[in-house]
Structure formats: C-alpha cells, structure tokens
Short mmCIF file of C-alpha atoms in Angstrom, two decimals:
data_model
loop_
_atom_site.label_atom_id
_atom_site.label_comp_id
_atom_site.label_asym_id
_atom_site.label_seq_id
_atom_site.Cartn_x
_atom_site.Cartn_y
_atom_site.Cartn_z
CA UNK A 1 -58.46 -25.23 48.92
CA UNK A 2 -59.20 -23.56 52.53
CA UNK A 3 -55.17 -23.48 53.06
CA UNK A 4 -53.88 -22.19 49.43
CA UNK A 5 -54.89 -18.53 50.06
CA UNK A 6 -52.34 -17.47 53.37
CA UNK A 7 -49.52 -19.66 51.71
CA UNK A 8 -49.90 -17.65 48.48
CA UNK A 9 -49.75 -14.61 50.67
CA UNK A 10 -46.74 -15.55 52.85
CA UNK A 11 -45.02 -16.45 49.43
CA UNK A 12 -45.61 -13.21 48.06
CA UNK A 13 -44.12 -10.91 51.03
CA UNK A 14 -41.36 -13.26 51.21
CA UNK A 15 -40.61 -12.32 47.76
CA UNK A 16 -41.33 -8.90 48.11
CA UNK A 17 -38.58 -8.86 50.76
CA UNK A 18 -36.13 -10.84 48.76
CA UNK A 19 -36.32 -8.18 46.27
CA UNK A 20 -36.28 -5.46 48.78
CA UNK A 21 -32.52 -7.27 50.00
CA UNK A 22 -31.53 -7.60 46.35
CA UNK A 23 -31.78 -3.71 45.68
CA UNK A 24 -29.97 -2.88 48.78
CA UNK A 25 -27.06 -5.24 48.12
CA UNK A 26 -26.87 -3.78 44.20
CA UNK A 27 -26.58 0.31 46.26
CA UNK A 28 -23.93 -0.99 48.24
CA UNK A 29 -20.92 1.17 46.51
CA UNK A 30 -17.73 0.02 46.23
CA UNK A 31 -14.97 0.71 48.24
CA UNK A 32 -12.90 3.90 47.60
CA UNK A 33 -10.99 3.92 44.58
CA UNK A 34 -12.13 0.36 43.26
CA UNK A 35 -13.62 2.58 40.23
CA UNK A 36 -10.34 4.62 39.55
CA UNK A 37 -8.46 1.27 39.91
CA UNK A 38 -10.44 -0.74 37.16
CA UNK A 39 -11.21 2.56 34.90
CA UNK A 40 -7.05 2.81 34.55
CA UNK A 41 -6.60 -1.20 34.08
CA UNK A 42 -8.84 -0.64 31.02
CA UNK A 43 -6.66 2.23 30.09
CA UNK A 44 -3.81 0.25 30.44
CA UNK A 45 -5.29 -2.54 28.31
CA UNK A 46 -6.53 -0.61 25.96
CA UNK A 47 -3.06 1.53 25.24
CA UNK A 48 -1.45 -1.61 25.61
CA UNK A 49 -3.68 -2.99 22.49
CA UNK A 50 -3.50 0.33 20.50
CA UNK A 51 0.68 -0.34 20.82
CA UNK A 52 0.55 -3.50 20.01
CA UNK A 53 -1.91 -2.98 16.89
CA UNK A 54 0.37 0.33 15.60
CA UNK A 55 3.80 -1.41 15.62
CA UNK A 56 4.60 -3.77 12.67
CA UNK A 57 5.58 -7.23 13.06
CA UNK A 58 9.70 -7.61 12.06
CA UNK A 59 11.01 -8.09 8.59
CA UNK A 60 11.80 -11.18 7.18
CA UNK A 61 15.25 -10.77 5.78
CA UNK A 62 16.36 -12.35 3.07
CA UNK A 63 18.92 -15.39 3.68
CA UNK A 64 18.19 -14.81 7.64
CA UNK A 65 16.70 -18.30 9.52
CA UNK A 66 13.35 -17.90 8.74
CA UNK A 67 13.17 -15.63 5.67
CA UNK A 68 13.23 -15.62 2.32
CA UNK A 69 16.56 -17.54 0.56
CA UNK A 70 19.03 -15.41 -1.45
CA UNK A 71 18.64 -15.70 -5.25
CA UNK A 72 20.17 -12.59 -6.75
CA UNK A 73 23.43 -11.32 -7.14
CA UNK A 74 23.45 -8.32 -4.38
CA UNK A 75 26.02 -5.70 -3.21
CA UNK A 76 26.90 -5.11 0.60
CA UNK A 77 26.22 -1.08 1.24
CA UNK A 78 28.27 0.64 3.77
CA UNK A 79 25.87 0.80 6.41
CA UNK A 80 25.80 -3.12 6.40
CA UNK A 81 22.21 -3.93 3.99
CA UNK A 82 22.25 -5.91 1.00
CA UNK A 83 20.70 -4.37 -2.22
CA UNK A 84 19.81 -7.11 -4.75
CA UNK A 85 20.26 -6.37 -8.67
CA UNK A 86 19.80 -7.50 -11.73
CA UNK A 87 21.57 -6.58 -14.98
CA UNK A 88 20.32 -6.25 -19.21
CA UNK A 89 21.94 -5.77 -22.28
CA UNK A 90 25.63 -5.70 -23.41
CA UNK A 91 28.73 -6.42 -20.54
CA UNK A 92 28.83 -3.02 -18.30
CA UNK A 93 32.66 -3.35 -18.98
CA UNK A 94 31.41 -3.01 -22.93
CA UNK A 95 28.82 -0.53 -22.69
CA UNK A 96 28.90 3.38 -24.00
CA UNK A 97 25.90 3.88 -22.06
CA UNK A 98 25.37 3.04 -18.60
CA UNK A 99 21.91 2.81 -17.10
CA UNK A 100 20.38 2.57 -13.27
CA UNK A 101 16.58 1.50 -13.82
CA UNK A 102 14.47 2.31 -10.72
CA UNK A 103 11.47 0.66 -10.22
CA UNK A 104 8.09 1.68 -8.86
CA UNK A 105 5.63 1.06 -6.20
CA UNK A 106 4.45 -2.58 -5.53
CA UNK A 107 7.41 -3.64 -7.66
CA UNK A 108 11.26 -5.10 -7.68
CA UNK A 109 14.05 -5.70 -10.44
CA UNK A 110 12.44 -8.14 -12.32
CA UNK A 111 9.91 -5.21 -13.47
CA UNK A 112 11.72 -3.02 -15.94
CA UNK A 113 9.37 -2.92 -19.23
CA UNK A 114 9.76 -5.81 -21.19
CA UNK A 115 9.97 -4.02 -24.16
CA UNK A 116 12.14 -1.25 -22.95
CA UNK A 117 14.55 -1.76 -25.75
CA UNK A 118 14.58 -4.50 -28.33
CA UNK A 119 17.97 -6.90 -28.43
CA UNK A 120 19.13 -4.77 -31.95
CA UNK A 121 19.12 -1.16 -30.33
CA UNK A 122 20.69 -2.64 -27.06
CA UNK A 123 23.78 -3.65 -28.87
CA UNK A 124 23.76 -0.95 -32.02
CA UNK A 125 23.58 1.61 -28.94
CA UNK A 126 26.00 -0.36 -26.65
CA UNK A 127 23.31 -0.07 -23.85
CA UNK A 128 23.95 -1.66 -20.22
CA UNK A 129 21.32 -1.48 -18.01
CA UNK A 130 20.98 -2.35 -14.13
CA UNK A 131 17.30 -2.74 -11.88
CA UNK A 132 17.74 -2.84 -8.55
CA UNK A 133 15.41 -3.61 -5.41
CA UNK A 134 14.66 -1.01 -3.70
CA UNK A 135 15.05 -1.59 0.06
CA UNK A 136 12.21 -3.64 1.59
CA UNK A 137 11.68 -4.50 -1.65
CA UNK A 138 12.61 -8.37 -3.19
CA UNK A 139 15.63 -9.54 -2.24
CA UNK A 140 17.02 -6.01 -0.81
CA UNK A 141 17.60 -5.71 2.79
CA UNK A 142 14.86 -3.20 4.17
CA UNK A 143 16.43 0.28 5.63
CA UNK A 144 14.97 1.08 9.01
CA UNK A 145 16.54 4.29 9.02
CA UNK A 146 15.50 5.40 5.24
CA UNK A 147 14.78 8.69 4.68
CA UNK A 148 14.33 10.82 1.23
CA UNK A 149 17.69 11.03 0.37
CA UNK A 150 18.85 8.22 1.37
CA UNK A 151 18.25 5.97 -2.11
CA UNK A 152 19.96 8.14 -4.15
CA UNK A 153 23.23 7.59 -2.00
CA UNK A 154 22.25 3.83 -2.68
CA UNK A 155 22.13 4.26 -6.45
CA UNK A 156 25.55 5.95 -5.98
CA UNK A 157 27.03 3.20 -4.31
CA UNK A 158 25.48 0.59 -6.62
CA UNK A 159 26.82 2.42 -9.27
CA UNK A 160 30.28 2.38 -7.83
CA UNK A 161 30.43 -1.44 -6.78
CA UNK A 162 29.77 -2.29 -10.15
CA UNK A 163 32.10 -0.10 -11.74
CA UNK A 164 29.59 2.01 -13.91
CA UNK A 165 32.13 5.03 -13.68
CA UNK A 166 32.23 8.82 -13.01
CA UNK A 167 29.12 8.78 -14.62
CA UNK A 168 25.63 7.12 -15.46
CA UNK A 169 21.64 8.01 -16.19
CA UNK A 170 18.77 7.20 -14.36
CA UNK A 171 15.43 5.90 -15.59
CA UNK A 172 12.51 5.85 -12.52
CA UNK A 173 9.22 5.15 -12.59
CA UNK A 174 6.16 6.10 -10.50
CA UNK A 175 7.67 6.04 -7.60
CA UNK A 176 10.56 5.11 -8.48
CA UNK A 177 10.64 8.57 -11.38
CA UNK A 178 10.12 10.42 -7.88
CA UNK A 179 13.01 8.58 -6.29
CA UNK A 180 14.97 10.46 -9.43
CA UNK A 181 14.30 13.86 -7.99
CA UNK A 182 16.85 12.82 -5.21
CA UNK A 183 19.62 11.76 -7.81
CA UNK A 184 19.09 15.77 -8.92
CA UNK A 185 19.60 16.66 -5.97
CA UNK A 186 22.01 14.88 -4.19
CA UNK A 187 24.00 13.29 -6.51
CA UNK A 188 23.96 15.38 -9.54
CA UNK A 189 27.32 15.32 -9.99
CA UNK A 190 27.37 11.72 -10.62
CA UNK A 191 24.39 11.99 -13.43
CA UNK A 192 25.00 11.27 -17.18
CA UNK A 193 21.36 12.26 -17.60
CA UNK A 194 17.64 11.49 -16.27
CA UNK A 195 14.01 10.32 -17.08
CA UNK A 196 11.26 10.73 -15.02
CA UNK A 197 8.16 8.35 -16.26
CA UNK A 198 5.15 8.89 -14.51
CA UNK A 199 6.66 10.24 -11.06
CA UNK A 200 4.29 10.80 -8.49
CA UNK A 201 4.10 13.56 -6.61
CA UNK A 202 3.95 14.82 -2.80
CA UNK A 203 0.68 16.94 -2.59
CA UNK A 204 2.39 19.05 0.39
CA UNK A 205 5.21 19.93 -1.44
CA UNK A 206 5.22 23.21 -0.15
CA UNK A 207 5.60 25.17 -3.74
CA UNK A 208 2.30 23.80 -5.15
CA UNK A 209 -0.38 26.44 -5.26
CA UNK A 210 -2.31 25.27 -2.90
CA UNK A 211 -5.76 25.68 -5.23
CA UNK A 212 -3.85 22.75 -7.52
CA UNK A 213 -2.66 20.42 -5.26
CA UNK A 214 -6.24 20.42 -3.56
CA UNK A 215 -7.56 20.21 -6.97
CA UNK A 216 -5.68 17.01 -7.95
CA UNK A 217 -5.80 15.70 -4.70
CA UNK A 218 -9.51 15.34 -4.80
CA UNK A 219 -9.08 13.06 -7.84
CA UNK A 220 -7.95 10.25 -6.04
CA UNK A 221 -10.53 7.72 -4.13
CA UNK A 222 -11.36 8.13 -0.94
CA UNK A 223 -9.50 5.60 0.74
CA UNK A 224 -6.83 6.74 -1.11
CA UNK A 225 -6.89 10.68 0.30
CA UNK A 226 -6.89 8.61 4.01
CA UNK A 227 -4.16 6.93 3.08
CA UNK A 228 -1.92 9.82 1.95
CA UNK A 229 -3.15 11.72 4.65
CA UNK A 230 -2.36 8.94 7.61
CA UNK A 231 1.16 8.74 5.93
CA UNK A 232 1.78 12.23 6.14
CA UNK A 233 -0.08 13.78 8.96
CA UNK A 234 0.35 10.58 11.35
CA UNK A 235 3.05 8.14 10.17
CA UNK A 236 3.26 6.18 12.79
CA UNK A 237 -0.16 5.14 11.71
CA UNK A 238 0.54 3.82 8.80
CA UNK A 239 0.63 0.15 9.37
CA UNK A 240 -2.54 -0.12 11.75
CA UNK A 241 -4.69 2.06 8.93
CA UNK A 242 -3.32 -0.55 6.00
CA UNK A 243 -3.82 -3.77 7.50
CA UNK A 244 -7.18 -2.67 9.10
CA UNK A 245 -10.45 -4.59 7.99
CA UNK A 246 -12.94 -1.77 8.37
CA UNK A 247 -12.23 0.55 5.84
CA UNK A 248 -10.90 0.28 2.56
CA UNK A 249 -7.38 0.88 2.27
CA UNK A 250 -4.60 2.13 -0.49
CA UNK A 251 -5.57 0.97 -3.44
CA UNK A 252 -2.50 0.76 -5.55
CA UNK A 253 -1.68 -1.61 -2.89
CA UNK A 254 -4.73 -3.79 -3.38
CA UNK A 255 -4.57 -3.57 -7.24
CA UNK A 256 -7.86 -1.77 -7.45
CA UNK A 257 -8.78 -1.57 -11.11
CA UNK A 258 -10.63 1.87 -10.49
CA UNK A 259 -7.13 3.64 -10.59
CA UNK A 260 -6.48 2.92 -14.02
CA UNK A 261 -7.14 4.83 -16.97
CA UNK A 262 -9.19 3.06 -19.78
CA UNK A 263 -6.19 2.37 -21.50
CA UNK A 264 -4.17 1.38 -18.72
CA UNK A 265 -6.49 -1.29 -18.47
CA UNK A 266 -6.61 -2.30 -21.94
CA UNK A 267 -2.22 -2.24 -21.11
CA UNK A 268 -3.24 -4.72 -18.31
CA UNK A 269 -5.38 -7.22 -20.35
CA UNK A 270 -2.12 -7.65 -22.53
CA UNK A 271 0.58 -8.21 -20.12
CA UNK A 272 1.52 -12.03 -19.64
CA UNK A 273 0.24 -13.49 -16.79
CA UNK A 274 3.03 -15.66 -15.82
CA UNK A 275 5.17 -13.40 -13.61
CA UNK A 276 6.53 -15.84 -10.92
CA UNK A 277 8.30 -13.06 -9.34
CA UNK A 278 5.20 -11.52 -7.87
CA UNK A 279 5.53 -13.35 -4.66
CA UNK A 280 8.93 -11.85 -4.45
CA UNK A 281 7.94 -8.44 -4.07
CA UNK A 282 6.32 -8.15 -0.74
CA UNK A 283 8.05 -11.70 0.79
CA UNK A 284 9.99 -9.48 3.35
CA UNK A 285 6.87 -8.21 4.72
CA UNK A 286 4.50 -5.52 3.51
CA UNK A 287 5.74 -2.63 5.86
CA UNK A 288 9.65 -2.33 5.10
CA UNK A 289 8.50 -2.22 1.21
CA UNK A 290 4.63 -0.55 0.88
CA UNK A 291 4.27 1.04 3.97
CA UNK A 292 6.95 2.88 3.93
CA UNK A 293 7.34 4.11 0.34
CA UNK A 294 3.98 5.72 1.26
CA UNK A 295 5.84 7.56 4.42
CA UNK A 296 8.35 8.64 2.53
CA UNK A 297 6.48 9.55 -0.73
CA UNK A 298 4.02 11.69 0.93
CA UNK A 299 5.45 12.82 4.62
CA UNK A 300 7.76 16.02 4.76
CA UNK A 301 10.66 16.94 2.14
CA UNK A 302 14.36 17.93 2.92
CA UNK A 303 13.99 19.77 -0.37
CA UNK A 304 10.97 20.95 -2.93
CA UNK A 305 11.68 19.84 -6.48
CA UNK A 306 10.83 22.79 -8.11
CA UNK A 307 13.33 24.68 -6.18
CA UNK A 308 16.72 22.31 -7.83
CA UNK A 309 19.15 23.94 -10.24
CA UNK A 310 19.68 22.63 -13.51
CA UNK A 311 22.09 19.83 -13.00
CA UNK A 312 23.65 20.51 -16.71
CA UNK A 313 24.08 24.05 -16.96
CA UNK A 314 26.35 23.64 -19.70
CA UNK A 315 23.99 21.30 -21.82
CA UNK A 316 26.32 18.11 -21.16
CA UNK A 317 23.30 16.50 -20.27
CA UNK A 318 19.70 16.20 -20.28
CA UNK A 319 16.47 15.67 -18.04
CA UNK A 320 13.12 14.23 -19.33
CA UNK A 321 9.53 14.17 -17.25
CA UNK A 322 7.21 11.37 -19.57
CA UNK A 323 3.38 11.63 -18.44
CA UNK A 324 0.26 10.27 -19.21
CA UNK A 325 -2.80 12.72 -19.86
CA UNK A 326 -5.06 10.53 -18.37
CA UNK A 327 -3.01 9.43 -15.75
CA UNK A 328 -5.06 8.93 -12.70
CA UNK A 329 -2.57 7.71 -10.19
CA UNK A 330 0.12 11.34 -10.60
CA UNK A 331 -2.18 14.25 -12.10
CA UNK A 332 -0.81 16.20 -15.21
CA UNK A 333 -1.56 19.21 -13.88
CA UNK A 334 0.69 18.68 -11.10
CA UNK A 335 3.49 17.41 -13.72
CA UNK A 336 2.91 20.70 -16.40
CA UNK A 337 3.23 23.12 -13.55
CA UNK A 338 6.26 21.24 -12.31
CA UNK A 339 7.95 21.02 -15.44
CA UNK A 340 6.97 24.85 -16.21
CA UNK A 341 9.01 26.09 -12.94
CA UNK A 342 12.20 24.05 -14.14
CA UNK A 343 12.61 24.73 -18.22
CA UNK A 344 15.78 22.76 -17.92
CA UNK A 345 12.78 19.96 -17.61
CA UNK A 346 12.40 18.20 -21.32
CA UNK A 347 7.95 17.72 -20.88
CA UNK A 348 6.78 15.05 -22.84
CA UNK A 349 2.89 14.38 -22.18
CA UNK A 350 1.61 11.43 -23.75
CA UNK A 351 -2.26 12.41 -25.11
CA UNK A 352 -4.59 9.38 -23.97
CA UNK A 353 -2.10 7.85 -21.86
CA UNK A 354 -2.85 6.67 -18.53
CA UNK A 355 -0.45 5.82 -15.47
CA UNK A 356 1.77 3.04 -17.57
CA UNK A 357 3.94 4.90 -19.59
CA UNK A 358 6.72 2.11 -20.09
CA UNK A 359 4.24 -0.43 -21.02
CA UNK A 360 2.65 1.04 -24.79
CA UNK A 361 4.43 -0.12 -27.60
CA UNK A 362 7.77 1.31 -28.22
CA UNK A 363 7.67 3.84 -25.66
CA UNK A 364 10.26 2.35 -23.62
CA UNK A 365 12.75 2.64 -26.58
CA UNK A 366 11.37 6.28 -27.68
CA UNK A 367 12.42 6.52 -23.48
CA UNK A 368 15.73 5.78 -23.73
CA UNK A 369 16.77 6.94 -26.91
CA UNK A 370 15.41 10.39 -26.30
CA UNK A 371 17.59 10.25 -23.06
CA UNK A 372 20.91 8.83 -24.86
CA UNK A 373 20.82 10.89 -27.72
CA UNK A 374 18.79 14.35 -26.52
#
C-alpha cells in the first residue's frame, strides 16, 4: 500500500513524456518535395483511372476469334466493313418497286414492322424490300470512323451490290427516319422517293428557334437531357456517363416504360414476345451500336435539314414525314415546324399516336403505299 503511490507517479510522467516524444516525431515534416512527389502520383493515378474509365472496351466483330459467328448474308463496303442484310417480298430482279428499310435505335434488320405490308399487296404491287444493320449494329461491322453522312453512302453502296438500280426509296425510322435526311442530302440523286416515320431530331440544329427546341427539349427525362447533352457537348464522354452506376442513364437504352405514350404502351402489350434476335442487337458491344448513334444523332451537323432543296423539283418523286401527336421520344412541334420550312415535305401527323408509328394496324401499308403511289 505504502509503495503504490510514487510508482503511480513515476508511471504517469513516464507517460506524459512518451506523449511529449510522440507529438514531436508526428511535427517532424517531411523532406522537401515528398508532398509534391505523392500529390502528382495521385494525379497520375487518378488521370490514369479517368482514361481508363472514358475509353470503351473493343468491339466484338462478327466472325472474328472471339465474336459473334456470321449468320446473314452481308456485302463487303469499300472501305473494308461488312454490312449484314436481310431481304422481303418478291425477287429484287422481279420487283417494280425497290425498297431500303432503315431501322431505328436499339434495333437491327430483323425489326422492320411485321405488318408493314401483307403477302397480297407485296406481290399485287411487285414490292422488294431490303433491312439492313446499321454499323455496330447485328451482324454489321461497326465504323470507327462514322460520321453523319457516312450511312447514306452505305445505303448507296448496298443498293448497288445488290443491283437495286439507278434508283430506289427509303423508309427510316426513329433514328433510322433521321438517317433519311442524309439520303436527301447526299444521295438524292439516287432516290426514287422517301418516308420519314418518327425521325428524331437534333435539338442544336442550328435553324430551330431556339424558344422551341428548349421547349421540347424540356420534355424529355432528366437523365435523358444529360444524356443528349454529354453526347453533344462532351462526346468523348459518352461511354463513361452510360455505363456509370450512379445516375440514371438514357432511357431508350434501358427500355424505360416512362418514354412511351399511353398507346405506345398498349402497342407494346401486343407485340409477340418471342423475338430471339434481341440478343443480336447489341452482341458487338454497346458502344459501336448505342453509344454512338447518340454522338452522331445529337453532336454537330455538316448540314441543317431545313436548309435541303427539294430533291424532286419536277414532281418525279415524293417525300413523306409520319408523326405521332403524342410522341414523347421526337416532339411534334419540332416535326410541324420542320415540315413547314420544306413544303416539298408531305406532313402526315397521326392524332393519338405515340412514338411507334409502324406498329398500329395497317399503318405500315398506308406507309408504303402513300410513298409508291403519291
């Protein structure tokens, strides 16, 4: 008992100078430049990480090693890609009427309407008609070096390998209906005639009043105006902002039922679920097909559609621009100005109609009979 009280003490300074030791060793600083060195490893690391995370992992080409095997019947372009193809309705070398069916976002060649045309109008109208992948797209070989005019030089040369002749129409839709815009413009020559179903629309097109594009713009979702505004603004962003966990991301891409009309949805309910092609669409990886159609949908224009010439100035053919009123995925009030610069443009606005044009009842063949016979 006598002893406890000067060991307690001792114990205590001893700790007290432990502590004292401790605190001096932590003010030590660190020898010059140690800071700057470790403050630009994490720099490196974390540029290193931000490259890494922006650049999108290679293709898988179809018939290559390790991708996808080769299924369709496909042409070999000039530049050395494959475009896959499919082909409807009577023998091409039979045909009166020769038709290039582009398809739309999230799609391939399997998707034109089922019930574009019934088997009894196909043959009383002698009606061929060829879908095609676009590149990235199916069984077509991605096209690193796309740009907005390239597909329409693509639907040129599909049209000559296949021997459609001097001349042919084009049916598009969504995105594909905007991929017609560059037919009329750089291959007009080569154009029997045109539909447009649905096509969306590039909110910077620079000949939009500005009040309406903003207007329609702020109809889409949220995640949606990010997206269009990463793939126009910054488009190298475009794969690290759609494969991102943290925020929602396009949702055409993710099948989001909120960008449907009410009777796009009730369209929906009544398609057949047995599409075995779906796994198809994206097999060659989601940035050569998704990614960028949304870079080259929405970034910058060679040309402003509502600045082309009427590609049949002499009436020997016709254009038609199908919409949906209630289309939520391409505003009408984009489409009715559009089609109000260019009265060469046939308008035909579908009351209560959402985004899926092609897929009410006997619009497809209302489609392509207005084109044929207009």
């Amino acid at each position: 008992m006598a002893g406890g009280g000067p060991t307690r003490r001792i114990s205590a300074a001893s700790a007290r100078a432990h502590t004292r030791k401790a605190k001096q060793k932590s003010s030590i600083p660190l020898p010059s430049g140690t800071f700057a060195k470790i403050l630009l490893v994490v720099l490196i690391g974390l540029l290193a990480w931000g490259y890494q995370a922006t650049r999108p992992p290679l293709p898988k080409i179809c018939g290559s090693p390790d991708g996808p095997p080769v299924t369709a019947p496909r042409i070999k372009l000039s530049d050395g890609r494959h475009l896959a193809y499919k082909e409807f309705g009577v023998p091409r070398e039979n045909a009166k009427y020769k038709i290039v069916y582009i398809h739309g976002y999230d799609e391939c060649r399997h998707d034109v309407p089922s019930n574009i045309l019934s088997q009894d109008v196909i043959e009383s109208l002698g009606v061929y008609i060829v879908s095609f992948d676009r590149p990235g797209y199916g069984e077509s070989d991605p096209n690193p070096k796309r740009a907005v005019k390239s597909l329409a030089f693509d639907v040129q040369e599909l049209a000559d390998q296949l021997g459609l002749g001097s001349k042919f129409y084009v049916i598009g839709f969504s995105m594909g209906g905007q991929a017609v815009w560059t037919c009329l413009r750089y291959i007009p020559h080569r154009l029997a005639g045109a539909a447009l179903i649905a096509p969306v629309v590039n909110y910077w097109w620079p000949t939009l009043p500005v009040n309406m594009s903003r207007e329609a713009f702020d109809l889409q979702l949220p995640q949606d105006k990010w997206t269009l505004r990463v793939a126009h603004y910054l488009p190298w962003l475009t794969y690290l902002w759609n494969t991102q966990k943290f925020f929602p991301a396009c949702s055409a891409a993710s099948h989001n039922p909120a960008v449907f009309s009410s009777k796009d949805l009730e369209l929906i309910s009544k398609q057949s679920s047995s599409q075995d092609y779906r796994a198809q669409v994206r097999q060659q990886g989601e940035y050569e097909s998704l990614h960028r159609d949304l870079m080259i949908s929405f970034g910058t224009w060679e040309f402003d559609p509502t600045d082309l010439d009427n590609p049949f100035p002499n009436n020997e053919g016709s254009v038609h621009l199908w919409q949906g009123g209630e289309d939520k995925l391409s505003p009408v009030i984009l489409q009715r100005y559009i089609a109000q610069q260019l009265p060469w443009i046939q308008y035909h606005e579908i009351p209560g109609a959402g985004h899926l044009v092609p897929m009410i009842d006997g619009m497809g063949e209302k489609i392509v009979n207005t084109l044929l016979t207009a």
